[in-house]
Short mmCIF file of C-alpha atoms in Angstrom, two decimals:
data_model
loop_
_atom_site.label_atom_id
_atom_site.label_comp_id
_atom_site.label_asym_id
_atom_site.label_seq_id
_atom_site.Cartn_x
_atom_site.Cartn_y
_atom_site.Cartn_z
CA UNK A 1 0.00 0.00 0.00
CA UNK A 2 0.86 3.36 -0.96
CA UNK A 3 0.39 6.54 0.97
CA UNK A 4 1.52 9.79 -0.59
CA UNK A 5 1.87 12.66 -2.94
CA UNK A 6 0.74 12.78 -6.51
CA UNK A 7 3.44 11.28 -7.99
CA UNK A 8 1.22 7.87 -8.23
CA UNK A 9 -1.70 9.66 -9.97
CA UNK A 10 -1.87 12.13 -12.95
CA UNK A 11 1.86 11.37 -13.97
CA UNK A 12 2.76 11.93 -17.91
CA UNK A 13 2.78 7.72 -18.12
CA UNK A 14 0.33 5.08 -18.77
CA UNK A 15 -1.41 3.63 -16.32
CA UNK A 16 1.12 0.12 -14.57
CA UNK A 17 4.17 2.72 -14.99
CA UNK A 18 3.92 4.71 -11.55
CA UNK A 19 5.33 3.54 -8.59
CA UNK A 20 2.29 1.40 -7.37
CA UNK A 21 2.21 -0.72 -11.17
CA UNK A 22 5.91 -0.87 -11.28
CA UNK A 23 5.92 -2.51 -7.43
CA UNK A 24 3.28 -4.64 -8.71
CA UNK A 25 5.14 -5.69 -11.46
CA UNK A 26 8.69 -6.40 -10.17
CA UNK A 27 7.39 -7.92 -6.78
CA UNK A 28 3.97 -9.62 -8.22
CA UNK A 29 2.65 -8.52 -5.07
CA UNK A 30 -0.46 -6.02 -4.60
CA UNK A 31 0.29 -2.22 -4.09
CA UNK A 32 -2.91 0.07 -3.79
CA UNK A 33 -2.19 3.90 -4.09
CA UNK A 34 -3.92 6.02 -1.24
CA UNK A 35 -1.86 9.35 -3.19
CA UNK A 36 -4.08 11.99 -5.05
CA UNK A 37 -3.21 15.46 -6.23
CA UNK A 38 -1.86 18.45 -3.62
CA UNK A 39 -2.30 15.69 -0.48
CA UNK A 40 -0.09 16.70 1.62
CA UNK A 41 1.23 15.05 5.63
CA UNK A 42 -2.13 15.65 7.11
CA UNK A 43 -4.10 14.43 4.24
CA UNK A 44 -1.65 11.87 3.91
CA UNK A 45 -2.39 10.72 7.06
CA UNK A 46 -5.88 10.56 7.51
CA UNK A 47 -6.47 8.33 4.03
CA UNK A 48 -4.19 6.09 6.40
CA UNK A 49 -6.81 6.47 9.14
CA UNK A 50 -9.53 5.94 6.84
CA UNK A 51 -8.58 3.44 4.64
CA UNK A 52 -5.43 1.43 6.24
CA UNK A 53 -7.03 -0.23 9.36
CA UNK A 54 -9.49 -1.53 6.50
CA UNK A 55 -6.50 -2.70 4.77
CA UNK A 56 -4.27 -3.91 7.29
CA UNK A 57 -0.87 -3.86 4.87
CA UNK A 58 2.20 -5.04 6.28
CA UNK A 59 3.95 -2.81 4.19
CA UNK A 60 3.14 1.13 4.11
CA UNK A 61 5.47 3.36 1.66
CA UNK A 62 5.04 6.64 2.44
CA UNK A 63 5.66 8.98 -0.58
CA UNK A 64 7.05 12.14 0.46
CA UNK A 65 7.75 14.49 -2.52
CA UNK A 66 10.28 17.71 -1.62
CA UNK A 67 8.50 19.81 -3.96
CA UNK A 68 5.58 20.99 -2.38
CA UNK A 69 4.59 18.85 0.75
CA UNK A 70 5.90 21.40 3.31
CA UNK A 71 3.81 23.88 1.78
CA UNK A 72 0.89 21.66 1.63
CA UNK A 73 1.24 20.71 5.45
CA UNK A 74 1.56 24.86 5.98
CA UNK A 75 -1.80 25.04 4.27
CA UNK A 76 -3.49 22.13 5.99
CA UNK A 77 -2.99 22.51 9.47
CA UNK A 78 -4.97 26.11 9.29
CA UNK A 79 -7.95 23.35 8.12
CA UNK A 80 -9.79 22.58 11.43
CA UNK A 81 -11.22 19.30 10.38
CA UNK A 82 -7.80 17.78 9.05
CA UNK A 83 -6.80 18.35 12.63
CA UNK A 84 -8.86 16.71 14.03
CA UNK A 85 -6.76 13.56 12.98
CA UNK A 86 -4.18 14.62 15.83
CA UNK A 87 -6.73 13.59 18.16
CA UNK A 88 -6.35 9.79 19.56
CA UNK A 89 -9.29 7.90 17.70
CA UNK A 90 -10.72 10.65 15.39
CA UNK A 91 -12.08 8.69 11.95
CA UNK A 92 -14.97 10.28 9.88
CA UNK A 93 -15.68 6.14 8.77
CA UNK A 94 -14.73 7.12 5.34
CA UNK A 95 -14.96 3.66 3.86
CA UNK A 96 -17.86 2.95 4.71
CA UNK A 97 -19.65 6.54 3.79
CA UNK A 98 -18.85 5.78 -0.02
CA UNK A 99 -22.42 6.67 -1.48
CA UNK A 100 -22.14 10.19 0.77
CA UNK A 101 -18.96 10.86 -1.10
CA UNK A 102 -20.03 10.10 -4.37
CA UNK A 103 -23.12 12.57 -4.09
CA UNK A 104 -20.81 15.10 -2.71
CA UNK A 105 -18.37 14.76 -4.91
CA UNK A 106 -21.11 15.41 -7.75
CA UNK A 107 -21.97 18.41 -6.17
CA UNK A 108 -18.78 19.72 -5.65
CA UNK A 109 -18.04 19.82 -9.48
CA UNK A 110 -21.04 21.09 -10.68
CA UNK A 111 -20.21 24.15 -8.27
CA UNK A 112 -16.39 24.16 -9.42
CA UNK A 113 -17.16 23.93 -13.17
CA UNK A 114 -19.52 27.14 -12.79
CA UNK A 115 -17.33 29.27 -11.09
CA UNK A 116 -14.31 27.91 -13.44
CA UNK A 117 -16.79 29.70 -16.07
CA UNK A 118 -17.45 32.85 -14.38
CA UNK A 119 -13.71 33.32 -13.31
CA UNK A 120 -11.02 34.31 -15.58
CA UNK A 121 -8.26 31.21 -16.57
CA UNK A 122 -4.80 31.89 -14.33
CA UNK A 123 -2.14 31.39 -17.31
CA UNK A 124 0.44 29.04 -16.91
CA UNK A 125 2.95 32.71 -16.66
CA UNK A 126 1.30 34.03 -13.93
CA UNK A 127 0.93 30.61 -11.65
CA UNK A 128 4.85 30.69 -12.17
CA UNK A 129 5.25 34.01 -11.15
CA UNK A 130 3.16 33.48 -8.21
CA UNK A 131 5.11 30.50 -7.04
CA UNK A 132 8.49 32.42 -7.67
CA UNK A 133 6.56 34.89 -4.99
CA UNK A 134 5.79 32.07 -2.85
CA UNK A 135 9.94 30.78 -2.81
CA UNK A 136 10.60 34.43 -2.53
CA UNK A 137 8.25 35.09 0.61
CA UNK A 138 9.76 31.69 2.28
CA UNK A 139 6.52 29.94 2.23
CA UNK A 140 7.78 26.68 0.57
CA UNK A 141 10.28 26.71 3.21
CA UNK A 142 8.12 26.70 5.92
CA UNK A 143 8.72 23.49 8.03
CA UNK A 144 6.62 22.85 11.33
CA UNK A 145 8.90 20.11 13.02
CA UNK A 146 6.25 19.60 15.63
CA UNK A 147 3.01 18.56 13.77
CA UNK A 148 5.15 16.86 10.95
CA UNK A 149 6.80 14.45 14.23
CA UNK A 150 3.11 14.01 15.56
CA UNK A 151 1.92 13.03 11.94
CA UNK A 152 4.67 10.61 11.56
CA UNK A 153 4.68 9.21 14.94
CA UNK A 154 0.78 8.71 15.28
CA UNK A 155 1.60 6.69 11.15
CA UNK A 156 3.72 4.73 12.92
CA UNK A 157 1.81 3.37 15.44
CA UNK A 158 -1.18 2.96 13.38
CA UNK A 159 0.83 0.70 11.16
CA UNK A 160 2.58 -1.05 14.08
CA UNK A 161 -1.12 -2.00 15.58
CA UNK A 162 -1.59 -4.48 12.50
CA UNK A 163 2.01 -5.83 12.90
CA UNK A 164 2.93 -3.95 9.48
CA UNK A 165 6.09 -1.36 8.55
CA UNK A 166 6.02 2.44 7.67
CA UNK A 167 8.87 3.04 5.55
CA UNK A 168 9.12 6.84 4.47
CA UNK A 169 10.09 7.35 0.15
CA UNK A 170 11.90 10.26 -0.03
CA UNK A 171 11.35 11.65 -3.82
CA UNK A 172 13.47 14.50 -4.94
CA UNK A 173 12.30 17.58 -7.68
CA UNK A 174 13.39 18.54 -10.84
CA UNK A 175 14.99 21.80 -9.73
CA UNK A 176 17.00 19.72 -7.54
CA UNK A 177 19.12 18.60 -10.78
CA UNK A 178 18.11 21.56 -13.45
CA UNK A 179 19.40 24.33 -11.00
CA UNK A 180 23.16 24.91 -9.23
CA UNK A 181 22.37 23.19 -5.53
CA UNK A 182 24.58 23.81 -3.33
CA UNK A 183 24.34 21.58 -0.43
CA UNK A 184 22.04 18.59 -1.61
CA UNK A 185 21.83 17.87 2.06
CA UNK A 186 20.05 20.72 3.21
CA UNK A 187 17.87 21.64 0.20
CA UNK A 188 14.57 21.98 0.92
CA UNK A 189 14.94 21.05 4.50
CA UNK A 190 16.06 17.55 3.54
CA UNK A 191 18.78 16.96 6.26
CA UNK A 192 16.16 18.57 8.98
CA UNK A 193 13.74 16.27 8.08
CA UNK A 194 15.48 13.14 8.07
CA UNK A 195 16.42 13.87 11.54
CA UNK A 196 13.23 13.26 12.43
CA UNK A 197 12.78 10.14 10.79
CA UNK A 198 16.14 8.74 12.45
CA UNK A 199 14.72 9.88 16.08
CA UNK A 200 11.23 8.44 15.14
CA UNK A 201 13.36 4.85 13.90
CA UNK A 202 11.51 5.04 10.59
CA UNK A 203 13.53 3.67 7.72
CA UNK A 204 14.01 5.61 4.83
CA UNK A 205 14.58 5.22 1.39
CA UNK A 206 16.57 8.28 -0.50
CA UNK A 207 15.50 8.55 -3.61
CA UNK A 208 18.37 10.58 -4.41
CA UNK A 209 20.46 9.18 -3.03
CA UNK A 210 19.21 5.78 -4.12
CA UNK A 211 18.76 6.58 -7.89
CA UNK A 212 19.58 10.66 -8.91
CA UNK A 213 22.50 10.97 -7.68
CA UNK A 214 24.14 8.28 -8.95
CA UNK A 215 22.31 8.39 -12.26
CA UNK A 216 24.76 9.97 -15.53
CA UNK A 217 21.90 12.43 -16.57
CA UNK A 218 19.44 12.71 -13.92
CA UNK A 219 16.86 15.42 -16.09
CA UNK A 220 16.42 12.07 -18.35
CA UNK A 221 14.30 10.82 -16.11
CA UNK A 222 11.63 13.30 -16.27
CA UNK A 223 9.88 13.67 -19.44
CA UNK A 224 11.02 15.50 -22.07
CA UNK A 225 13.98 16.66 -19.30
CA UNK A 226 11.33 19.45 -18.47
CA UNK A 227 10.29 20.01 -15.21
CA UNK A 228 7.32 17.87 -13.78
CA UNK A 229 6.25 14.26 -12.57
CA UNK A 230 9.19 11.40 -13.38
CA UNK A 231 8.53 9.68 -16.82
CA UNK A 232 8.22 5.52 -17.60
CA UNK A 233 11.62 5.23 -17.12
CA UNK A 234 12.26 7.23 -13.73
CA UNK A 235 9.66 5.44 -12.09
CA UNK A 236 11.24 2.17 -12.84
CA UNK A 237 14.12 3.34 -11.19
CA UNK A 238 12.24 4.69 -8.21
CA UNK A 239 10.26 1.30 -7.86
CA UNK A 240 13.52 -0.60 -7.77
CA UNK A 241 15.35 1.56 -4.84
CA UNK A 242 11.93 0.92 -2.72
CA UNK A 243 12.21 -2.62 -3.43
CA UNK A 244 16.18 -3.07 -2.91
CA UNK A 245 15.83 -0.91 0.17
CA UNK A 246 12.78 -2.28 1.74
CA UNK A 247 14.55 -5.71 1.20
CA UNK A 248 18.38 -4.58 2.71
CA UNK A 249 16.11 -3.11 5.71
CA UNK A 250 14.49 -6.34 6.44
CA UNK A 251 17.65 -8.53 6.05
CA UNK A 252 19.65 -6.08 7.96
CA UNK A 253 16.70 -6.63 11.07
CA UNK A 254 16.43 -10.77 11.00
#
């Protein structure tokens, strides 16, 4: 089971060649995807709540992409209902609401689509400039070490109840390897953040370490070397780190 960003859904492949179809394919085990657009920690978290106990996996990747999931906790946690998962035992019995979803869901299109007519379109120039803003202003640096420990340490013992294993995927961005970084170790908070991991005994597996930085042309891996999701070939790649490190960690623990 997969619990994450984006980077299993709405990728620039077909569908078998993200993460979740390449595990499937090199392990011939199942892998369900719990990761949908702009999820971030919190969100993250509660499709664990929701849907894991249902589940029950005994392995639970969780897909952490550098881009933007900082900034996506930093929006979440002003969202009073998404904290509400902090709280010991808080569940809205998701799975088993699925018709009250659907109808919502329904509703909540017909209501987007409208005002998508009535508003003007934000061109792709101007959402650029507006993130630029948003690296300029420090709000995709934002990092609340509290909450994000809490998130991870409350994941951790909701996988533990089942007897299963969190392991945290670390996946790196494309300005990570388009742009001059100077400390690959601190970028985005990397080094910060994998502190916590080591004091919360959650194994981790470094993407970049793994597969980028070793890698003799590391843009070839996204499509069309332009910025955006990995391509076919990049997620192979990714799919066989998880596997070789998932497997060293379990040897290493016998």
């Amino acid at each position: 089971m997969l619990t994450g960003d984006s980077f299993t859904l709405g990728s620039a492949v077909q569908p078998g060649q993200e993460i979740a179809g390449q595990l499937r394919f090199i392990t011939g085990n199942r892998a369900i995807s719990l990761g949908m657009a702009a999820n971030g920690p919190l969100l993250e978290y509660a499709a664990l709540v929701e849907y894991g106990k249902a589940l029950r996996p005994l392995k639970v990747l969780w897909i952490y992409y550098e881009g933007n999931d900082l900034t996506d906790l930093f929006r979440e946690k002003s969202n009073p209902l998404l904290m509400q998962y902090m709280k010991d035992g808080f569940s809205q019995n998701l799975i088993n609401r699925q018709k009250e979803i659907d109808n919502s869901l329904e509703k909540y299109i017909v209501i987007e689509r409208g005002r998508a007519q009535e508003q003007p379109q934000l061109s792709k120039t101007r959402w650029i400039k507006l993130h630029l803003i948003r690296e300029i202003l420090g709000f995709d640096l934002d990092f609340d070490v509290p909450l994000f420990t809490k998130i991870l340490t409350k994941a951790k013992a909701e996988v533990e109840v089942w007897g299963g294993e969190l392991y945290f995927v670390y996946l790196p961005e494309y300005e990570r390897y388009s742009s001059q970084v100077v400390s690959h170790d601190r970028y985005r908070k990397k080094s910060e953040l994998k502190e916590v991991l080591k004091g919360l005994n959650i194994p981790v597996v470094d993407i970049h370490q793994e597969v980028f930085a070793n890698h003799p042309d590391p843009l070839a891996l996204f499509p069309f070397r332009l910025n955006g999701h990995y391509n076919a070939d990049g997620y192979s790649e990714v799919a066989k780190a998880i596997v070789t490190g998932v497997n060293k960690y379990e040897q290493s623990n016998k």
